[in-house]
Amino acid sequence: MKRLSRRTVIAVGLTASAAAFARWDTHPDTILHNGKILTMSTREREVQALALAGSRVVAFGTSKEMLALAGPNTRRIDLGGKRVTPGFNDAHSHPCESGVELVTQVALEMDSIEAIQEAIRAKAAATPPGEWIVGFLYDDTKTPRPLDRADLDAAAPNHPVVVRHRGGHTVFVNSRAFAVMHVEENTQDPQHGQYFRDAAGRHNGRVAENAADAIFSLAVKPPSRDDYRKGVALISKVFASRGITSACEANGHPQTLQGYQDARDAGELLGRFYTHIGYEDLDKMIAAGVHTGLGDEWVRVGAVKLFSDGSISERTALLSEPYAGLGDFRGVSRMTREELYAAARKSYLAGWQVGTHANGDVAIDMVMGVYEQLLREFPRRDPRFRIEHCTVVNADLVRRIKAAGVIPTPFAGYVLFHGEKMHFYGEERLKHMFAMRDFIDAGIKVAPGSDYTASPAEPMLWLRSEVTRTDATGHVWGANQRITVEEAIRCSTVNGAYASFEENIKGTLEPGQLADLVVWDHDLMTIDPMSFTSVKPERTMIGGRWVYEA
């Protein structure tokens, strides 16, 4: 066999699998050559070819060097000069929940009230009177006006109806739903929740946070074990078709974890999932001896998930200054400081990573105070606290996040996808939202996510949003937070792996790492960033196996 260059031998020799390979008694299973492969490695930024054995990369270098390693049974795949990147990692999304919803509920991703009503009428015609009708994927700023109680009364007068906003923090209900819940006009808002009212003071059907959760939990029948498996299998296939090979399930529970495991065991899982567990299930997990990190390369237990405030897309995040155009409204709290500390402390001392949902600056300040207190009281090496979303920040918060080693997971695509909502925050505040530039410049390992279904799980939409900071009309929101294409890719590959303690197995395409990669139909490094949303994956590979081909 032809002798390798010194550079390639060094690369090969860095891992156990590659060391065995270097003894010349094995050959790679596959050689990918003639490509523009952005490895994200600190050793070789870009190479022409990869050698794969089993599920791993064992060597990288020039096409000539890698093809020299081939044996008689090695597959040689010519990439045709295409751009290749590591598979993208959606560091905060809700894959299982959204998959189950696609299987069991009514998708209402529509831009007119009339179309929504028609879809609900069709579901009502096939549903016995008195049974709940549940819709999802609705977005109140994508229709000419928000959906209201009267719209839903007209569509399904004989059924209680609940339509969940795609952001997940508010619902829209009809009169029959209020009656089932025993909510009357004089019913007061519950703690950490709100019933919105019209100009006359009557319930308009919009319900937020804890009050919305109560309605939704009553309306939704518990999915079956098979529903979870089917939902996971479906959504992992969708993610793979978009170039997403890993994702964080941002608010799971034991049944979610079982769904991922069942899909994996059935050979239906086309992605790797890091599964947060809601605090309400922590005691069950502690009793079973489970904590962060348990699992394998496909399904792994993530952080305990806590909540401190509301939503950006639904305008309930807890802010220090009022929303523009909404009077003195500053958002909705989900937990008191004392409640948050008690939950975080219990989770932390049981060996868990902690990930707390916090969007507004007031909420982020509270979460950072809790994390800082825990680090003072109970020092621990590398806890990797997370702030899920971490949207509205300032210089002091960025400094504290860096000092505590906290990982922010901001919305990757909100400037573009939810651009019509940004006026509620205003030009000045947008300079400090989705603050990718500030985080990167501070040396923070920021790992963005889609929060799907809150916004699309579409990596090219993320890149367009992060690199250009433009909305769908071309308006720029917070130009100071723009980042480069390569920085954006790094945040959704290398940093995504770091956020789940998995940087030693994925996120880069270098020897020893999992062969999770995407072949794109355009070169991400040369195309006009405004055209990113026209770019598609040609092929997606996970663990050395093609799982999607256009």
Coordinates of C-alpha atoms in Angstrom, one line a residue:
M1 CA 0.0 0.0 0.0
K2 CA 1.1 3.5 -0.8
R3 CA 2.8 5.3 2.1
L4 CA 0.7 8.1 3.7
S5 CA 1.8 11.7 4.2
R6 CA 3.0 12.5 7.7
R7 CA -0.1 14.8 8.2
T8 CA -2.5 11.9 7.4
V9 CA -0.7 9.4 9.6
I10 CA -0.9 11.8 12.5
A11 CA -4.6 12.2 11.9
V12 CA -5.2 8.5 11.6
G13 CA -3.2 7.7 14.7
L14 CA -5.2 9.8 17.0
T15 CA -8.0 7.3 17.8
A16 CA -8.2 3.7 18.7
S17 CA -10.1 2.8 15.6
A18 CA -7.6 4.7 13.5
A19 CA -4.7 3.1 15.2
A20 CA -6.0 -0.4 14.3
F21 CA -6.6 0.9 10.8
A22 CA -3.0 2.1 10.6
R23 CA -1.6 -1.5 11.1
W24 CA -2.7 -2.0 7.5
D25 CA -4.8 -5.1 8.3
T26 CA -8.1 -3.3 7.7
H27 CA -9.4 -0.9 5.0
P28 CA -12.0 1.8 5.3
D29 CA -15.6 0.8 4.5
T30 CA -16.2 4.0 2.6
I31 CA -14.1 6.8 1.0
L32 CA -15.9 10.1 0.4
H33 CA -13.7 12.1 -2.1
N34 CA -13.6 15.1 -4.4
G35 CA -15.6 17.3 -2.0
K36 CA -15.3 20.6 -0.2
I37 CA -15.6 19.2 3.3
L38 CA -15.8 21.8 6.1
T39 CA -14.6 19.6 9.0
M40 CA -14.9 22.2 11.8
S41 CA -11.7 20.6 13.2
T42 CA -9.0 22.8 14.6
R43 CA -6.4 20.7 12.8
E44 CA -7.7 20.8 9.2
R45 CA -10.5 23.3 8.5
E46 CA -11.3 21.9 5.0
V47 CA -10.3 18.7 3.3
Q48 CA -11.2 16.9 0.0
A49 CA -11.9 13.5 1.4
L50 CA -12.9 11.3 4.4
A51 CA -12.2 7.7 5.2
L52 CA -15.0 6.0 7.2
A53 CA -15.0 2.7 9.1
G54 CA -18.2 1.6 10.7
S55 CA -19.9 4.7 12.1
R56 CA -16.8 6.8 12.4
V57 CA -14.4 9.0 10.5
V58 CA -10.9 7.3 10.7
A59 CA -8.9 9.6 8.5
F60 CA -9.1 12.8 6.4
G61 CA -7.0 14.5 3.8
T62 CA -6.7 14.9 0.1
S63 CA -8.6 12.7 -2.3
K64 CA -5.4 11.0 -3.4
E65 CA -4.4 10.2 0.1
M66 CA -7.7 8.8 1.1
L67 CA -8.2 6.7 -2.0
A68 CA -4.8 5.2 -1.4
L69 CA -6.3 3.6 1.7
A70 CA -9.1 1.8 -0.2
G71 CA -9.3 -2.0 -0.3
P72 CA -11.2 -4.2 -2.7
N73 CA -14.5 -3.9 -0.8
T74 CA -14.2 -0.2 0.0
R75 CA -17.0 2.0 -1.4
R76 CA -15.7 5.0 -3.3
I77 CA -18.2 7.9 -3.4
D78 CA -17.4 10.9 -5.6
L79 CA -18.9 14.0 -4.0
G80 CA -18.7 15.9 -7.3
G81 CA -17.1 18.9 -5.7
K82 CA -20.1 19.5 -3.4
R83 CA -20.0 21.3 -0.1
V84 CA -20.1 19.0 2.9
T85 CA -20.6 20.0 6.6
P86 CA -21.1 18.1 9.8
G87 CA -24.7 17.3 10.5
F88 CA -26.6 20.2 12.2
N89 CA -27.6 20.0 15.8
D90 CA -30.9 21.6 16.8
A91 CA -29.9 22.5 20.4
H92 CA -33.4 23.3 21.6
S93 CA -36.5 21.8 20.0
H94 CA -39.5 19.5 20.7
P95 CA -39.2 16.7 18.2
C96 CA -41.2 14.0 20.0
E97 CA -44.0 16.3 21.0
S98 CA -44.3 17.7 17.5
G99 CA -44.1 14.3 15.9
V100 CA -47.0 13.0 18.1
E101 CA -49.0 16.1 17.2
L102 CA -48.5 15.5 13.5
V103 CA -49.9 12.0 14.1
T104 CA -52.8 12.9 16.4
Q105 CA -53.9 16.5 16.1
V106 CA -55.0 19.1 13.5
A107 CA -52.2 21.1 11.9
L108 CA -53.3 24.8 11.6
E109 CA -50.2 26.3 9.9
M110 CA -52.5 28.6 7.9
D111 CA -52.7 32.3 7.0
S112 CA -56.4 32.9 7.2
I113 CA -59.1 32.5 9.9
E114 CA -61.5 31.0 7.3
A115 CA -59.0 28.2 6.5
I116 CA -58.5 27.4 10.1
Q117 CA -62.3 27.3 10.7
E118 CA -62.7 25.0 7.8
A119 CA -60.1 22.6 9.1
I120 CA -61.7 22.6 12.6
R121 CA -65.2 22.0 11.0
A122 CA -63.9 19.0 9.1
K123 CA -62.4 17.6 12.3
A124 CA -65.6 18.3 14.2
A125 CA -67.7 16.4 11.6
A126 CA -65.6 13.3 12.4
T127 CA -65.6 13.8 16.2
P128 CA -68.5 12.9 18.6
P129 CA -70.1 16.0 20.1
G130 CA -68.6 17.0 23.4
E131 CA -65.1 15.5 22.7
W132 CA -62.2 17.9 22.5
I133 CA -60.8 19.2 19.2
V134 CA -57.1 20.0 19.5
G135 CA -55.2 22.1 17.0
F136 CA -51.5 23.1 16.8
L137 CA -49.0 25.1 14.7
Y138 CA -51.2 28.2 14.8
D139 CA -49.4 31.6 14.8
D140 CA -51.5 34.7 15.6
T141 CA -49.3 37.1 13.6
K142 CA -49.5 35.0 10.5
T143 CA -53.3 35.6 10.1
P144 CA -54.8 39.1 9.5
R145 CA -55.9 39.2 13.1
P146 CA -55.6 36.8 16.0
L147 CA -58.0 33.9 16.3
D148 CA -60.6 34.5 18.9
R149 CA -63.3 32.8 20.9
A150 CA -66.1 33.7 18.5
D151 CA -64.2 32.2 15.5
L152 CA -63.9 28.9 17.3
D153 CA -67.5 29.0 18.5
A154 CA -68.7 29.4 14.9
A155 CA -66.4 26.6 13.7
A156 CA -67.4 24.0 16.4
P157 CA -70.2 25.0 18.6
N158 CA -70.8 21.5 20.0
H159 CA -67.2 20.7 20.8
P160 CA -64.7 22.2 23.2
V161 CA -61.8 23.5 21.1
V162 CA -58.3 24.4 22.0
V163 CA -55.7 25.7 19.5
R164 CA -52.2 25.9 20.7
H165 CA -49.9 28.6 19.5
R166 CA -46.8 27.2 17.8
G167 CA -44.7 28.9 20.4
G168 CA -46.3 26.6 23.1
H169 CA -47.1 29.2 25.8
T170 CA -50.6 30.3 24.8
V171 CA -53.8 28.7 23.6
F172 CA -57.0 29.9 21.9
V173 CA -60.2 28.4 23.1
N174 CA -64.0 28.5 22.5
S175 CA -66.9 29.0 24.9
R176 CA -67.5 25.3 25.3
A177 CA -63.8 24.9 26.4
F178 CA -64.2 27.6 29.0
A179 CA -67.4 25.9 30.3
V180 CA -65.7 22.5 30.6
M181 CA -62.9 24.2 32.6
H182 CA -65.5 26.1 34.7
V183 CA -63.9 29.4 33.7
E184 CA -66.5 32.2 34.0
E185 CA -66.3 35.9 33.2
N186 CA -65.4 36.7 36.8
T187 CA -62.8 34.0 37.1
Q188 CA -59.5 35.5 38.2
D189 CA -56.1 34.7 36.6
P190 CA -54.3 31.8 38.2
Q191 CA -50.8 32.2 39.6
H192 CA -48.3 32.4 36.7
G193 CA -51.1 32.4 34.1
Q194 CA -53.5 34.8 32.4
Y195 CA -56.9 34.9 30.7
F196 CA -56.8 37.7 28.1
R197 CA -59.9 39.9 27.7
D198 CA -61.4 42.2 25.0
A199 CA -62.2 45.9 25.3
A200 CA -65.4 45.1 27.1
G201 CA -63.6 43.0 29.7
R202 CA -64.9 39.7 28.4
H203 CA -62.7 36.6 27.8
N204 CA -61.5 36.8 24.2
G205 CA -60.3 33.1 24.1
R206 CA -56.6 33.7 24.4
V207 CA -55.0 32.1 27.5
A208 CA -51.4 32.1 28.6
E209 CA -48.8 30.1 30.5
N210 CA -50.1 28.0 33.5
A211 CA -53.7 28.7 32.7
A212 CA -53.1 27.5 29.1
D213 CA -51.3 24.4 30.4
A214 CA -54.3 23.4 32.5
I215 CA -56.6 23.6 29.6
F216 CA -54.3 21.8 27.2
S217 CA -53.5 19.0 29.6
L218 CA -57.3 18.3 30.0
A219 CA -58.0 18.4 26.3
V220 CA -55.2 16.1 25.1
K221 CA -55.6 12.4 25.5
P222 CA -52.4 10.8 26.7
P223 CA -50.7 9.4 23.6
S224 CA -50.1 5.7 23.5
R225 CA -46.7 4.2 23.6
D226 CA -47.1 3.4 19.9
D227 CA -48.0 7.1 19.2
Y228 CA -44.7 8.1 20.7
R229 CA -42.7 5.7 18.6
K230 CA -44.5 6.7 15.4
G231 CA -44.1 10.4 16.2
V232 CA -40.4 10.1 16.9
A233 CA -39.8 8.0 13.8
L234 CA -41.7 10.5 11.6
I235 CA -40.0 13.6 13.0
S236 CA -36.5 12.1 12.9
K237 CA -37.1 11.4 9.2
V238 CA -38.2 15.0 8.6
F239 CA -35.1 16.4 10.5
A240 CA -32.7 14.2 8.5
S241 CA -34.2 15.5 5.3
R242 CA -33.3 19.0 6.4
G243 CA -29.7 18.2 7.4
I244 CA -30.3 17.9 11.2
T245 CA -28.6 14.8 12.5
S246 CA -28.9 15.6 16.3
A247 CA -31.3 17.5 18.4
C248 CA -32.1 18.3 22.0
E249 CA -35.6 17.3 23.1
A250 CA -36.1 20.3 25.3
N251 CA -38.9 19.2 27.6
G252 CA -39.3 15.5 27.6
H253 CA -40.7 12.9 30.2
P254 CA -40.3 9.2 30.7
Q255 CA -42.8 8.4 27.9
T256 CA -40.8 10.6 25.5
L257 CA -37.6 8.8 26.4
Q258 CA -39.4 5.5 25.8
G259 CA -40.6 6.7 22.4
Y260 CA -37.0 7.5 21.3
Q261 CA -35.8 4.1 22.6
D262 CA -38.6 2.2 20.9
A263 CA -37.9 4.0 17.6
R264 CA -34.2 3.2 18.0
D265 CA -34.8 -0.4 18.8
A266 CA -37.2 -0.7 15.8
G267 CA -34.5 0.7 13.5
E268 CA -36.7 3.7 12.7
L269 CA -34.7 6.4 14.5
L270 CA -32.8 8.6 12.0
G271 CA -31.1 11.0 14.3
R272 CA -29.5 11.4 17.7
F273 CA -31.5 12.9 20.6
Y274 CA -30.5 14.5 23.9
T275 CA -33.6 14.4 26.0
H276 CA -34.3 16.9 28.8
I277 CA -36.7 15.7 31.5
G278 CA -39.3 18.1 33.0
Y279 CA -38.9 18.8 36.7
E280 CA -42.2 17.1 37.5
D281 CA -40.7 13.7 36.7
L282 CA -37.4 14.3 38.6
D283 CA -38.3 12.1 41.6
K284 CA -39.1 9.2 39.3
M285 CA -35.8 9.5 37.6
I286 CA -33.9 9.8 40.9
A287 CA -35.6 6.7 42.3
A288 CA -34.5 4.8 39.1
G289 CA -30.9 6.0 39.5
V290 CA -31.1 8.1 36.3
H291 CA -29.4 11.4 35.7
T292 CA -27.8 13.4 32.9
G293 CA -25.7 11.4 30.5
L294 CA -27.3 8.0 30.7
G295 CA -27.8 6.4 27.3
D296 CA -25.9 5.8 24.1
E297 CA -24.9 7.6 20.9
W298 CA -28.6 7.7 19.7
V299 CA -30.6 8.5 22.8
R300 CA -29.2 10.1 25.9
V301 CA -30.7 11.7 29.0
G302 CA -30.3 15.5 29.1
A303 CA -30.9 18.2 31.7
V304 CA -33.7 18.8 34.1
K305 CA -35.9 21.4 32.5
L306 CA -37.2 24.4 34.5
F307 CA -39.2 27.5 33.5
S308 CA -38.9 31.0 34.7
D309 CA -40.9 33.1 32.2
G310 CA -42.9 33.1 29.0
S311 CA -42.5 33.3 25.2
I312 CA -40.9 35.7 22.7
S313 CA -43.2 34.8 19.8
E314 CA -46.3 35.1 22.1
R315 CA -45.1 38.2 23.9
T316 CA -45.1 36.8 27.4
A317 CA -41.4 36.9 28.2
L318 CA -40.5 38.7 31.4
L319 CA -38.9 42.1 30.5
S320 CA -37.5 45.0 32.5
E321 CA -39.2 47.5 30.1
P322 CA -42.7 47.2 28.7
Y323 CA -43.5 45.7 25.3
A324 CA -43.9 48.3 22.6
G325 CA -47.6 49.1 22.0
L326 CA -48.9 46.9 24.9
G327 CA -49.2 49.5 27.6
D328 CA -47.3 48.6 30.7
F329 CA -47.4 44.8 30.0
R330 CA -44.0 43.3 30.8
G331 CA -44.7 39.5 30.5
V332 CA -45.5 36.6 32.7
S333 CA -43.5 34.9 35.5
R334 CA -43.5 31.1 35.6
M335 CA -41.7 30.6 39.0
T336 CA -40.7 32.7 41.9
R337 CA -37.0 33.0 42.7
E338 CA -37.4 30.8 45.7
E339 CA -39.2 28.1 43.7
L340 CA -36.6 28.2 41.0
Y341 CA -33.7 27.9 43.5
A342 CA -35.3 24.9 45.3
A343 CA -36.0 23.0 42.0
A344 CA -32.5 23.8 40.6
R345 CA -30.8 22.8 43.8
K346 CA -32.5 19.5 44.0
S347 CA -31.7 18.7 40.4
Y348 CA -28.1 19.9 40.7
L349 CA -27.4 17.9 43.8
A350 CA -28.8 14.8 42.2
G351 CA -26.2 15.0 39.5
W352 CA -28.2 16.6 36.8
Q353 CA -27.4 19.3 34.3
V354 CA -30.0 22.1 34.7
G355 CA -31.6 23.9 31.8
T356 CA -33.9 26.7 32.6
H357 CA -36.2 28.4 30.1
A358 CA -35.6 32.2 30.3
N359 CA -36.3 34.7 27.6
G360 CA -36.6 38.1 29.1
D361 CA -33.8 40.0 30.8
V362 CA -35.6 39.9 34.2
A363 CA -35.9 36.1 34.0
I364 CA -32.3 35.6 32.8
D365 CA -31.1 37.7 35.7
M366 CA -33.0 35.6 38.2
V367 CA -31.8 32.3 36.6
M368 CA -28.2 33.5 36.7
G369 CA -28.6 34.5 40.3
V370 CA -29.7 30.9 41.1
Y371 CA -26.9 29.3 39.1
E372 CA -24.3 31.6 40.7
Q373 CA -25.6 30.7 44.2
L374 CA -25.4 27.0 43.5
L375 CA -21.8 27.3 42.2
R376 CA -20.8 29.2 45.4
E377 CA -22.6 26.8 47.8
F378 CA -21.8 23.5 46.0
P379 CA -18.8 23.9 43.6
R380 CA -18.8 21.3 40.8
R381 CA -16.5 20.8 37.9
D382 CA -18.1 21.6 34.6
P383 CA -21.9 21.6 35.4
R384 CA -22.6 23.2 32.0
F385 CA -25.7 25.0 33.2
R386 CA -28.0 26.0 30.3
I387 CA -30.3 28.9 29.7
E388 CA -32.8 27.8 27.2
H389 CA -33.4 30.7 24.8
C390 CA -31.6 33.4 26.8
T391 CA -33.1 36.0 24.4
V392 CA -32.9 39.6 25.9
V393 CA -29.5 40.2 27.4
N394 CA -27.2 43.1 28.3
A395 CA -23.5 43.5 28.8
D396 CA -23.6 42.5 32.5
L397 CA -25.6 39.4 31.8
V398 CA -23.2 38.3 29.1
R399 CA -20.3 38.8 31.5
R400 CA -22.0 36.7 34.2
I401 CA -22.9 34.0 31.7
K402 CA -19.3 33.7 30.6
A403 CA -17.9 33.7 34.2
A404 CA -20.3 30.9 35.2
G405 CA -19.7 28.8 32.1
V406 CA -23.4 28.8 31.2
I407 CA -24.5 27.7 27.7
P408 CA -27.2 29.9 26.1
T409 CA -29.4 28.3 23.4
P410 CA -31.0 31.3 21.6
F411 CA -33.5 31.1 18.8
A412 CA -31.7 30.5 15.6
G413 CA -34.3 31.7 13.1
Y414 CA -36.6 34.1 14.9
V415 CA -35.5 37.3 13.2
L416 CA -36.5 35.9 9.9
F417 CA -39.4 33.7 10.7
H418 CA -41.0 35.9 13.4
G419 CA -40.0 39.2 11.9
E420 CA -43.5 40.6 11.9
K421 CA -43.5 40.4 15.8
M422 CA -40.2 42.2 16.3
H423 CA -41.9 45.6 16.5
F424 CA -43.2 44.6 19.9
Y425 CA -39.6 44.7 21.1
G426 CA -38.4 47.7 19.1
E427 CA -35.2 48.6 17.2
E428 CA -33.1 49.4 20.3
R429 CA -34.0 46.2 22.2
L430 CA -33.3 44.0 19.1
K431 CA -29.7 45.1 19.4
H432 CA -29.5 42.9 22.5
M433 CA -31.7 39.9 21.4
F434 CA -30.6 36.6 19.9
A435 CA -27.2 38.0 20.8
M436 CA -25.0 35.6 18.8
R437 CA -22.2 38.2 18.2
D438 CA -22.0 39.2 21.8
F439 CA -21.9 35.6 23.0
I440 CA -19.2 34.6 20.5
D441 CA -17.1 37.6 21.1
A442 CA -17.2 36.9 24.9
G443 CA -16.0 33.3 24.3
I444 CA -19.3 31.7 25.2
K445 CA -20.2 28.4 23.6
V446 CA -23.6 29.5 22.3
A447 CA -25.7 26.7 20.8
P448 CA -28.8 27.9 19.0
G449 CA -32.0 26.0 18.4
S450 CA -35.3 26.3 16.5
D451 CA -37.7 25.5 19.4
Y452 CA -39.6 23.6 16.7
T453 CA -42.6 23.9 16.5
A454 CA -42.2 27.5 17.6
S455 CA -40.2 28.1 14.4
P456 CA -39.1 25.7 11.6
A457 CA -36.4 23.2 12.1
E458 CA -34.6 24.5 9.0
P459 CA -30.8 25.0 9.2
M460 CA -30.7 27.3 6.1
L461 CA -33.4 29.5 7.7
W462 CA -31.2 29.7 10.8
L463 CA -28.1 30.7 8.8
R464 CA -30.1 33.4 6.8
S465 CA -31.4 34.8 10.1
E466 CA -28.1 34.8 12.0
V467 CA -25.9 36.0 9.2
T468 CA -28.1 38.7 7.8
R469 CA -30.4 39.6 10.7
T470 CA -33.2 40.3 8.1
D471 CA -36.8 39.5 8.3
A472 CA -38.9 38.3 5.4
T473 CA -39.3 41.9 4.1
G474 CA -35.6 42.6 4.2
H475 CA -35.8 44.8 7.3
V476 CA -32.7 44.5 9.5
W477 CA -33.1 43.9 13.2
G478 CA -30.0 44.3 15.3
A479 CA -27.3 44.4 12.6
N480 CA -24.7 44.4 15.4
Q481 CA -25.4 40.8 16.2
R482 CA -24.6 39.4 12.7
I483 CA -22.2 36.5 12.6
T484 CA -20.3 34.9 9.8
V485 CA -21.4 31.8 7.9
E486 CA -18.7 29.7 9.4
E487 CA -19.4 30.9 12.9
A488 CA -23.1 30.0 12.4
I489 CA -22.2 26.5 11.3
R490 CA -19.8 26.1 14.2
C491 CA -22.5 27.1 16.7
S492 CA -25.0 24.5 15.3
T493 CA -22.4 21.7 15.1
V494 CA -19.5 22.0 17.5
N495 CA -21.3 24.0 20.2
G496 CA -24.4 21.9 19.9
A497 CA -22.4 18.8 20.8
Y498 CA -20.7 20.7 23.7
A499 CA -24.1 21.7 25.1
S500 CA -24.9 18.0 25.5
F501 CA -21.4 16.9 26.8
E502 CA -20.9 15.1 23.4
E503 CA -18.1 17.1 21.9
N504 CA -15.8 14.0 22.0
I505 CA -18.0 12.0 19.6
K506 CA -19.7 14.5 17.2
G507 CA -19.8 18.0 15.9
T508 CA -16.7 17.8 13.7
L509 CA -15.6 15.6 10.9
E510 CA -12.2 14.3 12.0
P511 CA -10.8 11.0 13.0
G512 CA -12.7 9.4 15.9
Q513 CA -15.8 11.3 15.4
L514 CA -19.2 10.0 14.2
A515 CA -19.7 10.2 10.5
D516 CA -22.7 12.5 10.7
L517 CA -22.7 14.8 7.7
V518 CA -24.7 16.6 5.0
V519 CA -24.0 17.1 1.3
W520 CA -25.5 20.4 0.2
D521 CA -26.8 21.4 -3.3
H522 CA -25.0 24.8 -3.1
D523 CA -21.8 25.9 -1.5
L524 CA -22.7 27.5 1.8
M525 CA -19.4 29.3 1.9
T526 CA -19.9 31.2 -1.4
I527 CA -23.6 31.6 -1.9
D528 CA -25.3 35.0 -1.2
P529 CA -26.5 34.6 2.4
M530 CA -29.9 36.1 1.4
S531 CA -30.4 33.0 -0.8
F532 CA -29.8 30.5 2.0
T533 CA -33.4 29.4 2.2
S534 CA -33.2 28.1 -1.4
V535 CA -30.3 25.7 -0.4
K536 CA -31.3 22.0 0.3
P537 CA -29.5 18.9 1.4
E538 CA -28.7 16.4 -1.4
R539 CA -27.8 13.6 1.0
T540 CA -27.6 13.2 4.8
M541 CA -25.4 10.6 6.5
I542 CA -25.7 9.4 10.1
G543 CA -23.1 7.0 11.4
G544 CA -21.7 6.2 8.0
R545 CA -25.1 5.4 6.5
W546 CA -27.1 7.5 4.1
V547 CA -30.5 8.2 5.8
Y548 CA -31.7 10.8 3.3
E549 CA -31.2 11.2 -0.4
A550 CA -33.0 13.9 -2.4

